[in-house]
C-alpha cells in the first residue's frame, strides 16, 4: 500500500485516564475484531495488566478504516502508562507520526500527561488532544479545555471530546487521525533502516522484534544485521500485527510489523536498536538508542534454600521477555544464595516479584530495595555500589555520590503546604512552581532517589487525598553525606538488613528499624539483642526478653535449695544456648523498612 494511506499513531496518557478502553473502542469501530473476540482491555494480555488496570508492555495492532471511499491503514502502537517504562514510551513515539493525548475530564492534566506530551513534542509528533470520560457526572470539560490550550497553545476547536466507555466521539477521532496525522515520509530506494520499538520471546520461534520500517523494504530470506549487537541473521518470517500475527512476506517503508530472524535471545533484539541490511556496511543507525538502566536494586532469595536453581531458571525465562531485568548471583550470611536484581523502578520490581511467584510458583524473600550509588576512589576512579553490604570502609574512598531526580508534582492548591513539608523531610530542593489554573499548581523539585523509592508515593497520595500526581526523570549523581547502617542481631550483622542512609537520618532510621524488628521477631528461650550501628558505634538498641521456661517438675518435696540448684543449672544452659542459638527472622522483618511510619 502507498505510504499516503498509512497512519502511525499512539495513545499517551496518565495512568487510569482510559487509554486501554479507548483502544478497545477504536478496534470495535474499525471492525478489526469480531464481537466474539472482543473483551475489555483487549491489548492488555497479561493477567497483572488486567487486574491492576495498567499497561506494562507496549502493544501494536493494525486497523483498516474507510474514509471518503479510500481505505487507510492505521497502526496503533500502544504505550505503557507508568513512569518506570518511560524509555519504552519514547521508542514507541519514535515509531509514530502522531499521538492522541488523552486527558480524563474529571481529573484534568496530570504530571505524566505533561511528561508524555513533552516526549511527543521532542519527537516532532502531531498531537491530537482528546478529553475522555465526558459522560461522568464529575466531568469538567471547560476546565480541561483551558488547561490543554494553556499547555499546548492550540485552538480550543481542535480538542476532541469522547467517552471511551460509552463509545461517544470515536468516529470523529478516527477521522481526525486520517486528516491530522501526517503520512510517513519514506524512501524505498534507500538501504533498509527499521526501528525495534518492542520485542518478545516465543518458546518455539525465539526472539520476535516489533519494527517500524523507515527506509527501504524488508523481505523474507533477506540477510539482516542488528546494528548495536552487530549480529547477522536471516529474516525467516515477516508480517503485520493484528490481534494475532499475520504473515505477509515483506514490509515496506512506513509500515509497522514483526520480524522473526532466528535470534534466540531477546538481548539480540534490543528496544531502540536499528535493523539494517547485512550487505550495506555504511548505513547510519536511527537516533535515540540507549540502554535501559536499572534504577532500583533488591536481593531476591528463595524461601527454601534448595529452590535456588528453580529461581535461576525462572529469572532466565523471565528475562527472555523483559530485557530490562538485570540480575547476578549473590550470597547472604542471613539468607543463603540468591540474586541481586536491578529494576526500572518500584512498580517494575513489584511486577517481576509477583510474576515469579505466580507463574513459576516460587516463595521469595525480598530484601530492602535500594538505589545504585557512585563511589569516587582516592585515585579518582569511579565505581558503582548496588548492595549496601559491599560498601567499603570509610577512608578507602574519596566520596560517595547518590542519584538525584527531577520530580514534577501537580497538586490542588489546598495541599501545597503538606507536600512542601513532605518534600523538606525527604531532602528535596524546590526548583520552581507554576499554576496550571486557579485551582492547581505544578511543583518542580530535585529529589534524592533514595528518598523516593520507599513510601513517598503512598504518602503523597494519602496527604493529597489521591489528587496529587507525580512524575520523575533521572537528573545526575551528586555528593551526599551517606553512611552505612548495619543491623546486628545478638552481635552478628545481618547483611540483608543493611541500608545506606543520609547521616542526619541514621539515628532515626536505626531507632525505627530496631523498634520494628522487636515487634516482628518472635521471642526465643534466650535474650535477643537488636542493635543498629554505624561502623563500631552502636546508635540504637532494643532487647527481646527470653521466654521463661524453667522446668521444676522433678523437684517434688525436699529442701528449697534443690529447686534453686536446678534453676541455676538451667540458667547456665540458657547462656550456652544464647552463644550458639539461631534466631528465626520472619520475611516481614526484611520488609520492615518499607512500612516504617
PDB file of N, CA and C in Angstrom, residues 107-204:
ATOM      1  N   UNK A 107     -10.322  14.511  35.974  1.00  0.00           N
ATOM      2  CA  UNK A 107      -9.033  14.704  36.647  1.00  0.00           C
ATOM      3  C   UNK A 107      -8.243  15.884  36.075  1.00  0.00           C
ATOM      4  N   UNK A 108      -8.397  16.135  34.782  1.00  0.00           N
ATOM      5  CA  UNK A 108      -7.638  17.208  34.147  1.00  0.00           C
ATOM      6  C   UNK A 108      -6.219  16.776  33.807  1.00  0.00           C
ATOM      7  N   UNK A 109      -5.395  17.749  33.448  1.00  0.00           N
ATOM      8  CA  UNK A 109      -3.993  17.482  33.088  1.00  0.00           C
ATOM      9  C   UNK A 109      -3.228  17.055  34.330  1.00  0.00           C
ATOM     10  N   UNK A 110      -2.478  15.941  34.241  1.00  0.00           N
ATOM     11  CA  UNK A 110      -1.690  15.461  35.379  1.00  0.00           C
ATOM     12  C   UNK A 110      -0.220  15.351  34.988  1.00  0.00           C
ATOM     13  N   UNK A 111       0.603  14.963  35.978  1.00  0.00           N
ATOM     14  CA  UNK A 111       2.062  15.036  35.809  1.00  0.00           C
ATOM     15  C   UNK A 111       2.547  14.260  34.592  1.00  0.00           C
ATOM     16  N   UNK A 112       2.056  13.037  34.438  1.00  0.00           N
ATOM     17  CA  UNK A 112       2.553  12.243  33.321  1.00  0.00           C
ATOM     18  C   UNK A 112       1.965  12.668  31.978  1.00  0.00           C
ATOM     19  N   UNK A 113       0.801  13.340  32.025  1.00  0.00           N
ATOM     20  CA  UNK A 113       0.256  13.922  30.790  1.00  0.00           C
ATOM     21  C   UNK A 113       1.270  14.895  30.212  1.00  0.00           C
ATOM     22  N   UNK A 114       1.817  15.751  31.090  1.00  0.00           N
ATOM     23  CA  UNK A 114       2.783  16.763  30.648  1.00  0.00           C
ATOM     24  C   UNK A 114       4.080  16.103  30.213  1.00  0.00           C
ATOM     25  N   UNK A 115       4.557  15.135  31.006  1.00  0.00           N
ATOM     26  CA  UNK A 115       5.813  14.452  30.679  1.00  0.00           C
ATOM     27  C   UNK A 115       5.735  13.779  29.311  1.00  0.00           C
ATOM     28  N   UNK A 116       4.635  13.038  29.067  1.00  0.00           N
ATOM     29  CA  UNK A 116       4.473  12.345  27.788  1.00  0.00           C
ATOM     30  C   UNK A 116       4.277  13.317  26.628  1.00  0.00           C
ATOM     31  N   UNK A 117       3.619  14.453  26.927  1.00  0.00           N
ATOM     32  CA  UNK A 117       3.424  15.450  25.879  1.00  0.00           C
ATOM     33  C   UNK A 117       4.776  16.025  25.419  1.00  0.00           C
ATOM     34  N   UNK A 118       5.648  16.316  26.400  1.00  0.00           N
ATOM     35  CA  UNK A 118       6.976  16.825  26.040  1.00  0.00           C
ATOM     36  C   UNK A 118       7.770  15.793  25.231  1.00  0.00           C
ATOM     37  N   UNK A 119       7.610  14.509  25.600  1.00  0.00           N
ATOM     38  CA  UNK A 119       8.258  13.439  24.825  1.00  0.00           C
ATOM     39  C   UNK A 119       7.768  13.451  23.380  1.00  0.00           C
ATOM     40  N   UNK A 120       6.443  13.618  23.204  1.00  0.00           N
ATOM     41  CA  UNK A 120       5.856  13.645  21.862  1.00  0.00           C
ATOM     42  C   UNK A 120       6.353  14.854  21.071  1.00  0.00           C
ATOM     43  N   UNK A 121       6.457  16.006  21.740  1.00  0.00           N
ATOM     44  CA  UNK A 121       6.955  17.214  21.063  1.00  0.00           C
ATOM     45  C   UNK A 121       8.407  17.033  20.636  1.00  0.00           C
ATOM     46  N   UNK A 122       9.212  16.385  21.509  1.00  0.00           N
ATOM     47  CA  UNK A 122      10.622  16.117  21.171  1.00  0.00           C
ATOM     48  C   UNK A 122      10.736  15.299  19.897  1.00  0.00           C
ATOM     49  N   UNK A 123       9.788  14.375  19.695  1.00  0.00           N
ATOM     50  CA  UNK A 123       9.812  13.521  18.501  1.00  0.00           C
ATOM     51  C   UNK A 123       9.042  14.148  17.332  1.00  0.00           C
ATOM     52  N   UNK A 124       8.638  15.412  17.508  1.00  0.00           N
ATOM     53  CA  UNK A 124       8.001  16.184  16.442  1.00  0.00           C
ATOM     54  C   UNK A 124       6.718  15.512  15.944  1.00  0.00           C
ATOM     55  N   UNK A 125       5.914  15.018  16.882  1.00  0.00           N
ATOM     56  CA  UNK A 125       4.666  14.344  16.512  1.00  0.00           C
ATOM     57  C   UNK A 125       3.510  15.345  16.438  1.00  0.00           C
ATOM     58  N   UNK A 126       2.543  15.029  15.598  1.00  0.00           N
ATOM     59  CA  UNK A 126       1.291  15.792  15.550  1.00  0.00           C
ATOM     60  C   UNK A 126       0.440  15.328  16.729  1.00  0.00           C
ATOM     61  N   UNK A 127       0.122  16.262  17.633  1.00  0.00           N
ATOM     62  CA  UNK A 127      -0.618  15.898  18.841  1.00  0.00           C
ATOM     63  C   UNK A 127      -2.102  16.226  18.662  1.00  0.00           C
ATOM     64  N   UNK A 128      -2.937  15.207  18.896  1.00  0.00           N
ATOM     65  CA  UNK A 128      -4.399  15.393  18.844  1.00  0.00           C
ATOM     66  C   UNK A 128      -4.920  15.266  20.275  1.00  0.00           C
ATOM     67  N   UNK A 129      -5.283  16.387  20.930  1.00  0.00           N
ATOM     68  CA  UNK A 129      -5.783  16.296  22.305  1.00  0.00           C
ATOM     69  C   UNK A 129      -7.207  15.747  22.349  1.00  0.00           C
ATOM     70  N   UNK A 130      -7.445  14.830  23.274  1.00  0.00           N
ATOM     71  CA  UNK A 130      -8.758  14.202  23.424  1.00  0.00           C
ATOM     72  C   UNK A 130      -9.155  14.257  24.894  1.00  0.00           C
ATOM     73  N   UNK A 131     -10.327  14.813  25.175  1.00  0.00           N
ATOM     74  CA  UNK A 131     -10.852  14.786  26.543  1.00  0.00           C
ATOM     75  C   UNK A 131     -11.770  13.573  26.650  1.00  0.00           C
ATOM     76  N   UNK A 132     -11.392  12.648  27.520  1.00  0.00           N
ATOM     77  CA  UNK A 132     -12.115  11.376  27.674  1.00  0.00           C
ATOM     78  C   UNK A 132     -13.015  11.416  28.916  1.00  0.00           C
ATOM     79  N   UNK A 133     -13.914  10.472  29.018  1.00  0.00           N
ATOM     80  CA  UNK A 133     -14.828  10.303  30.159  1.00  0.00           C
ATOM     81  C   UNK A 133     -15.776  11.503  30.314  1.00  0.00           C
ATOM     82  N   UNK A 134     -16.250  12.026  29.174  1.00  0.00           N
ATOM     83  CA  UNK A 134     -17.159  13.183  29.240  1.00  0.00           C
ATOM     84  C   UNK A 134     -18.532  12.797  29.774  1.00  0.00           C
ATOM     85  N   UNK A 135     -18.809  11.484  29.893  1.00  0.00           N
ATOM     86  CA  UNK A 135     -20.099  11.029  30.397  1.00  0.00           C
ATOM     87  C   UNK A 135     -20.178  11.059  31.920  1.00  0.00           C
ATOM     88  N   UNK A 136     -19.033  11.265  32.601  1.00  0.00           N
ATOM     89  CA  UNK A 136     -19.039  11.244  34.066  1.00  0.00           C
ATOM     90  C   UNK A 136     -19.758  12.473  34.627  1.00  0.00           C
ATOM     91  N   UNK A 137     -20.490  12.303  35.727  1.00  0.00           N
ATOM     92  CA  UNK A 137     -21.153  13.460  36.354  1.00  0.00           C
ATOM     93  C   UNK A 137     -20.146  14.509  36.828  1.00  0.00           C
ATOM     94  N   UNK A 138     -18.925  14.056  37.187  1.00  0.00           N
ATOM     95  CA  UNK A 138     -17.902  14.977  37.705  1.00  0.00           C
ATOM     96  C   UNK A 138     -17.033  15.586  36.597  1.00  0.00           C
ATOM     97  N   UNK A 139     -17.397  15.349  35.328  1.00  0.00           N
ATOM     98  CA  UNK A 139     -16.582  15.858  34.210  1.00  0.00           C
ATOM     99  C   UNK A 139     -16.553  17.387  34.218  1.00  0.00           C
ATOM    100  N   UNK A 140     -15.346  17.943  34.046  1.00  0.00           N
ATOM    101  CA  UNK A 140     -15.161  19.402  33.989  1.00  0.00           C
ATOM    102  C   UNK A 140     -14.542  19.740  32.633  1.00  0.00           C
ATOM    103  N   UNK A 141     -15.364  19.720  31.600  1.00  0.00           N
ATOM    104  CA  UNK A 141     -14.872  19.812  30.222  1.00  0.00           C
ATOM    105  C   UNK A 141     -14.237  21.173  29.941  1.00  0.00           C
ATOM    106  N   UNK A 142     -14.896  22.254  30.386  1.00  0.00           N
ATOM    107  CA  UNK A 142     -14.358  23.596  30.122  1.00  0.00           C
ATOM    108  C   UNK A 142     -13.007  23.801  30.794  1.00  0.00           C
ATOM    109  N   UNK A 143     -12.885  23.304  32.039  1.00  0.00           N
ATOM    110  CA  UNK A 143     -11.613  23.416  32.749  1.00  0.00           C
ATOM    111  C   UNK A 143     -10.508  22.660  32.011  1.00  0.00           C
ATOM    112  N   UNK A 144     -10.820  21.431  31.562  1.00  0.00           N
ATOM    113  CA  UNK A 144      -9.832  20.616  30.837  1.00  0.00           C
ATOM    114  C   UNK A 144      -9.418  21.297  29.530  1.00  0.00           C
ATOM    115  N   UNK A 145     -10.388  21.869  28.827  1.00  0.00           N
ATOM    116  CA  UNK A 145     -10.072  22.563  27.573  1.00  0.00           C
ATOM    117  C   UNK A 145      -9.090  23.703  27.818  1.00  0.00           C
ATOM    118  N   UNK A 146      -9.353  24.483  28.881  1.00  0.00           N
ATOM    119  CA  UNK A 146      -8.478  25.621  29.190  1.00  0.00           C
ATOM    120  C   UNK A 146      -7.067  25.135  29.527  1.00  0.00           C
ATOM    121  N   UNK A 147      -6.969  24.047  30.308  1.00  0.00           N
ATOM    122  CA  UNK A 147      -5.652  23.502  30.668  1.00  0.00           C
ATOM    123  C   UNK A 147      -4.887  23.059  29.424  1.00  0.00           C
ATOM    124  N   UNK A 148      -5.564  22.385  28.506  1.00  0.00           N
ATOM    125  CA  UNK A 148      -4.907  21.886  27.290  1.00  0.00           C
ATOM    126  C   UNK A 148      -4.467  23.054  26.404  1.00  0.00           C
ATOM    127  N   UNK A 149      -5.328  24.064  26.276  1.00  0.00           N
ATOM    128  CA  UNK A 149      -4.975  25.246  25.461  1.00  0.00           C
ATOM    129  C   UNK A 149      -3.755  25.931  26.040  1.00  0.00           C
ATOM    130  N   UNK A 150      -3.720  26.099  27.384  1.00  0.00           N
ATOM    131  CA  UNK A 150      -2.569  26.731  28.040  1.00  0.00           C
ATOM    132  C   UNK A 150      -1.311  25.894  27.877  1.00  0.00           C
ATOM    133  N   UNK A 151      -1.492  24.566  27.857  1.00  0.00           N
ATOM    134  CA  UNK A 151      -0.342  23.651  27.799  1.00  0.00           C
ATOM    135  C   UNK A 151       0.253  23.568  26.402  1.00  0.00           C
ATOM    136  N   UNK A 152      -0.586  23.376  25.401  1.00  0.00           N
ATOM    137  CA  UNK A 152      -0.092  23.139  24.039  1.00  0.00           C
ATOM    138  C   UNK A 152      -0.166  24.398  23.172  1.00  0.00           C
ATOM    139  N   UNK A 153      -1.090  25.299  23.512  1.00  0.00           N
ATOM    140  CA  UNK A 153      -1.233  26.514  22.708  1.00  0.00           C
ATOM    141  C   UNK A 153      -1.971  26.287  21.407  1.00  0.00           C
ATOM    142  N   UNK A 154      -2.991  25.396  21.423  1.00  0.00           N
ATOM    143  CA  UNK A 154      -3.763  25.123  20.196  1.00  0.00           C
ATOM    144  C   UNK A 154      -5.132  25.787  20.297  1.00  0.00           C
ATOM    145  N   UNK A 155      -5.857  25.752  19.233  1.00  0.00           N
ATOM    146  CA  UNK A 155      -7.206  26.299  19.210  1.00  0.00           C
ATOM    147  C   UNK A 155      -8.146  25.346  19.950  1.00  0.00           C
ATOM    148  N   UNK A 156      -9.060  25.908  20.704  1.00  0.00           N
ATOM    149  CA  UNK A 156      -9.978  25.090  21.504  1.00  0.00           C
ATOM    150  C   UNK A 156     -10.835  24.169  20.631  1.00  0.00           C
ATOM    151  N   UNK A 157     -11.103  24.587  19.403  1.00  0.00           N
ATOM    152  CA  UNK A 157     -11.933  23.771  18.497  1.00  0.00           C
ATOM    153  C   UNK A 157     -11.224  22.495  18.037  1.00  0.00           C
ATOM    154  N   UNK A 158      -9.889  22.464  18.181  1.00  0.00           N
ATOM    155  CA  UNK A 158      -9.126  21.277  17.767  1.00  0.00           C
ATOM    156  C   UNK A 158      -9.153  20.168  18.814  1.00  0.00           C
ATOM    157  N   UNK A 159      -9.719  20.455  19.981  1.00  0.00           N
ATOM    158  CA  UNK A 159      -9.779  19.449  21.049  1.00  0.00           C
ATOM    159  C   UNK A 159     -11.015  18.581  20.831  1.00  0.00           C
ATOM    160  N   UNK A 160     -10.805  17.271  20.820  1.00  0.00           N
ATOM    161  CA  UNK A 160     -11.910  16.323  20.597  1.00  0.00           C
ATOM    162  C   UNK A 160     -12.478  15.850  21.929  1.00  0.00           C
ATOM    163  N   UNK A 161     -13.780  15.555  21.941  1.00  0.00           N
ATOM    164  CA  UNK A 161     -14.453  15.041  23.132  1.00  0.00           C
ATOM    165  C   UNK A 161     -14.873  13.604  22.884  1.00  0.00           C
ATOM    166  N   UNK A 162     -14.668  12.748  23.887  1.00  0.00           N
ATOM    167  CA  UNK A 162     -15.004  11.334  23.701  1.00  0.00           C
ATOM    168  C   UNK A 162     -15.362  10.689  25.031  1.00  0.00           C
ATOM    169  N   UNK A 163     -16.086   9.601  24.934  1.00  0.00           N
ATOM    170  CA  UNK A 163     -16.323   8.725  26.079  1.00  0.00           C
ATOM    171  C   UNK A 163     -15.992   7.316  25.622  1.00  0.00           C
ATOM    172  N   UNK A 164     -14.808   6.844  25.990  1.00  0.00           N
ATOM    173  CA  UNK A 164     -14.375   5.523  25.532  1.00  0.00           C
ATOM    174  C   UNK A 164     -15.303   4.436  26.066  1.00  0.00           C
ATOM    175  N   UNK A 165     -15.826   4.641  27.265  1.00  0.00           N
ATOM    176  CA  UNK A 165     -16.707   3.628  27.862  1.00  0.00           C
ATOM    177  C   UNK A 165     -18.016   3.516  27.088  1.00  0.00           C
ATOM    178  N   UNK A 166     -18.596   4.679  26.727  1.00  0.00           N
ATOM    179  CA  UNK A 166     -19.888   4.697  26.047  1.00  0.00           C
ATOM    180  C   UNK A 166     -19.761   4.637  24.521  1.00  0.00           C
ATOM    181  N   UNK A 167     -18.550   4.880  23.997  1.00  0.00           N
ATOM    182  CA  UNK A 167     -18.341   4.843  22.546  1.00  0.00           C
ATOM    183  C   UNK A 167     -18.637   6.159  21.852  1.00  0.00           C
ATOM    184  N   UNK A 168     -18.803   7.239  22.605  1.00  0.00           N
ATOM    185  CA  UNK A 168     -19.102   8.548  22.006  1.00  0.00           C
ATOM    186  C   UNK A 168     -17.840   9.174  21.419  1.00  0.00           C
ATOM    187  N   UNK A 169     -17.969   9.778  20.247  1.00  0.00           N
ATOM    188  CA  UNK A 169     -16.879  10.543  19.646  1.00  0.00           C
ATOM    189  C   UNK A 169     -15.801   9.719  18.965  1.00  0.00           C
ATOM    190  N   UNK A 170     -15.990   8.415  18.851  1.00  0.00           N
ATOM    191  CA  UNK A 170     -14.947   7.544  18.287  1.00  0.00           C
ATOM    192  C   UNK A 170     -14.804   7.763  16.779  1.00  0.00           C
ATOM    193  N   UNK A 171     -15.934   7.935  16.075  1.00  0.00           N
ATOM    194  CA  UNK A 171     -15.881   8.152  14.624  1.00  0.00           C
ATOM    195  C   UNK A 171     -15.138   9.443  14.286  1.00  0.00           C
ATOM    196  N   UNK A 172     -15.407  10.514  15.058  1.00  0.00           N
ATOM    197  CA  UNK A 172     -14.703  11.794  14.844  1.00  0.00           C
ATOM    198  C   UNK A 172     -13.208  11.637  15.107  1.00  0.00           C
ATOM    199  N   UNK A 173     -12.892  10.819  16.072  1.00  0.00           N
ATOM    200  CA  UNK A 173     -11.492  10.581  16.418  1.00  0.00           C
ATOM    201  C   UNK A 173     -10.751   9.883  15.278  1.00  0.00           C
ATOM    202  N   UNK A 174     -11.374   8.870  14.674  1.00  0.00           N
ATOM    203  CA  UNK A 174     -10.756   8.163  13.552  1.00  0.00           C
ATOM    204  C   UNK A 174     -10.566   9.093  12.352  1.00  0.00           C
ATOM    205  N   UNK A 175     -11.564   9.957  12.105  1.00  0.00           N
ATOM    206  CA  UNK A 175     -11.429  10.923  11.008  1.00  0.00           C
ATOM    207  C   UNK A 175     -10.288  11.895  11.268  1.00  0.00           C
ATOM    208  N   UNK A 176     -10.156  12.330  12.531  1.00  0.00           N
ATOM    209  CA  UNK A 176      -9.081  13.265  12.887  1.00  0.00           C
ATOM    210  C   UNK A 176      -7.702  12.625  12.706  1.00  0.00           C
ATOM    211  N   UNK A 177      -7.597  11.321  12.982  1.00  0.00           N
ATOM    212  CA  UNK A 177      -6.322  10.619  12.794  1.00  0.00           C
ATOM    213  C   UNK A 177      -5.932  10.653  11.315  1.00  0.00           C
ATOM    214  N   UNK A 178      -6.904  10.378  10.436  1.00  0.00           N
ATOM    215  CA  UNK A 178      -6.633  10.383   8.991  1.00  0.00           C
ATOM    216  C   UNK A 178      -6.277  11.786   8.507  1.00  0.00           C
ATOM    217  N   UNK A 179      -7.030  12.798   8.971  1.00  0.00           N
ATOM    218  CA  UNK A 179      -6.849  14.156   8.471  1.00  0.00           C
ATOM    219  C   UNK A 179      -5.626  14.864   9.057  1.00  0.00           C
ATOM    220  N   UNK A 180      -5.340  14.610  10.338  1.00  0.00           N
ATOM    221  CA  UNK A 180      -4.335  15.433  11.022  1.00  0.00           C
ATOM    222  C   UNK A 180      -2.987  14.752  11.224  1.00  0.00           C
ATOM    223  N   UNK A 181      -2.965  13.417  11.321  1.00  0.00           N
ATOM    224  CA  UNK A 181      -1.666  12.724  11.455  1.00  0.00           C
ATOM    225  C   UNK A 181      -1.033  12.637  10.073  1.00  0.00           C
ATOM    226  N   UNK A 182       0.196  13.144   9.913  1.00  0.00           N
ATOM    227  CA  UNK A 182       0.825  13.101   8.579  1.00  0.00           C
ATOM    228  C   UNK A 182       1.186  11.676   8.154  1.00  0.00           C
ATOM    229  N   UNK A 183       1.154  11.446   6.856  1.00  0.00           N
ATOM    230  CA  UNK A 183       1.607  10.154   6.321  1.00  0.00           C
ATOM    231  C   UNK A 183       3.113  10.047   6.520  1.00  0.00           C
ATOM    232  N   UNK A 184       3.647   8.839   6.676  1.00  0.00           N
ATOM    233  CA  UNK A 184       5.101   8.694   6.857  1.00  0.00           C
ATOM    234  C   UNK A 184       5.878   9.171   5.635  1.00  0.00           C
ATOM    235  N   UNK A 185       6.987   9.871   5.907  1.00  0.00           N
ATOM    236  CA  UNK A 185       7.885  10.308   4.827  1.00  0.00           C
ATOM    237  C   UNK A 185       8.920   9.214   4.639  1.00  0.00           C
ATOM    238  N   UNK A 186       8.932   8.588   3.472  1.00  0.00           N
ATOM    239  CA  UNK A 186       9.780   7.398   3.278  1.00  0.00           C
ATOM    240  C   UNK A 186      10.514   7.462   1.943  1.00  0.00           C
ATOM    241  N   UNK A 187      11.450   6.535   1.818  1.00  0.00           N
ATOM    242  CA  UNK A 187      12.182   6.380   0.552  1.00  0.00           C
ATOM    243  C   UNK A 187      12.535   4.910   0.400  1.00  0.00           C
ATOM    244  N   UNK A 188      11.790   4.211  -0.457  1.00  0.00           N
ATOM    245  CA  UNK A 188      12.031   2.772  -0.640  1.00  0.00           C
ATOM    246  C   UNK A 188      13.327   2.502  -1.400  1.00  0.00           C
ATOM    247  N   UNK A 189      13.880   3.529  -2.044  1.00  0.00           N
ATOM    248  CA  UNK A 189      15.127   3.334  -2.799  1.00  0.00           C
ATOM    249  C   UNK A 189      16.343   3.291  -1.873  1.00  0.00           C
ATOM    250  N   UNK A 190      16.211   3.821  -0.672  1.00  0.00           N
ATOM    251  CA  UNK A 190      17.345   3.847   0.267  1.00  0.00           C
ATOM    252  C   UNK A 190      17.567   2.462   0.879  1.00  0.00           C
ATOM    253  N   UNK A 191      18.767   2.213   1.426  1.00  0.00           N
ATOM    254  CA  UNK A 191      19.009   0.935   2.123  1.00  0.00           C
ATOM    255  C   UNK A 191      18.082   0.816   3.345  1.00  0.00           C
ATOM    256  N   UNK A 192      17.835  -0.423   3.725  1.00  0.00           N
ATOM    257  CA  UNK A 192      16.915  -0.721   4.827  1.00  0.00           C
ATOM    258  C   UNK A 192      17.362  -0.081   6.136  1.00  0.00           C
ATOM    259  N   UNK A 193      16.400   0.565   6.824  1.00  0.00           N
ATOM    260  CA  UNK A 193      16.564   1.008   8.210  1.00  0.00           C
ATOM    261  C   UNK A 193      15.224   0.813   8.917  1.00  0.00           C
ATOM    262  N   UNK A 194      15.219   0.009   9.984  1.00  0.00           N
ATOM    263  CA  UNK A 194      13.983  -0.257  10.722  1.00  0.00           C
ATOM    264  C   UNK A 194      14.259  -0.119  12.213  1.00  0.00           C
ATOM    265  N   UNK A 195      13.306   0.474  12.938  1.00  0.00           N
ATOM    266  CA  UNK A 195      13.439   0.675  14.385  1.00  0.00           C
ATOM    267  C   UNK A 195      12.743  -0.463  15.131  1.00  0.00           C
ATOM    268  N   UNK A 196      13.446  -1.050  16.107  1.00  0.00           N
ATOM    269  CA  UNK A 196      12.821  -2.035  17.004  1.00  0.00           C
ATOM    270  C   UNK A 196      12.201  -1.262  18.163  1.00  0.00           C
ATOM    271  N   UNK A 197      10.863  -1.215  18.230  1.00  0.00           N
ATOM    272  CA  UNK A 197      10.220  -0.485  19.325  1.00  0.00           C
ATOM    273  C   UNK A 197       9.744  -1.416  20.446  1.00  0.00           C
ATOM    274  N   UNK A 198       9.793  -2.708  20.229  1.00  0.00           N
ATOM    275  CA  UNK A 198       9.469  -3.673  21.289  1.00  0.00           C
ATOM    276  C   UNK A 198       9.941  -5.044  20.835  1.00  0.00           C
ATOM    277  N   UNK A 199      10.077  -5.954  21.780  1.00  0.00           N
ATOM    278  CA  UNK A 199      10.441  -7.337  21.430  1.00  0.00           C
ATOM    279  C   UNK A 199       9.854  -8.274  22.467  1.00  0.00           C
ATOM    280  N   UNK A 200       9.675  -9.513  22.073  1.00  0.00           N
ATOM    281  CA  UNK A 200       9.166 -10.530  22.990  1.00  0.00           C
ATOM    282  C   UNK A 200       9.808 -11.872  22.642  1.00  0.00           C
ATOM    283  N   UNK A 201       9.627 -12.844  23.506  1.00  0.00           N
ATOM    284  CA  UNK A 201      10.237 -14.156  23.286  1.00  0.00           C
ATOM    285  C   UNK A 201       9.154 -15.210  23.121  1.00  0.00           C
ATOM    286  N   UNK A 202       9.315 -16.029  22.097  1.00  0.00           N
ATOM    287  CA  UNK A 202       8.431 -17.159  21.851  1.00  0.00           C
ATOM    288  C   UNK A 202       9.244 -18.439  22.035  1.00  0.00           C
ATOM    289  N   UNK A 203       8.703 -19.367  22.814  1.00  0.00           N
ATOM    290  CA  UNK A 203       9.452 -20.593  23.142  1.00  0.00           C
ATOM    291  C   UNK A 203       9.826 -21.400  21.901  1.00  0.00           C
ATOM    292  N   UNK A 204       9.034 -21.269  20.822  1.00  0.00           N
ATOM    293  CA  UNK A 204       9.287 -22.070  19.617  1.00  0.00           C
ATOM    294  C   UNK A 204      10.034 -21.289  18.538  1.00  0.00           C
TER     295      UNK A 204
END
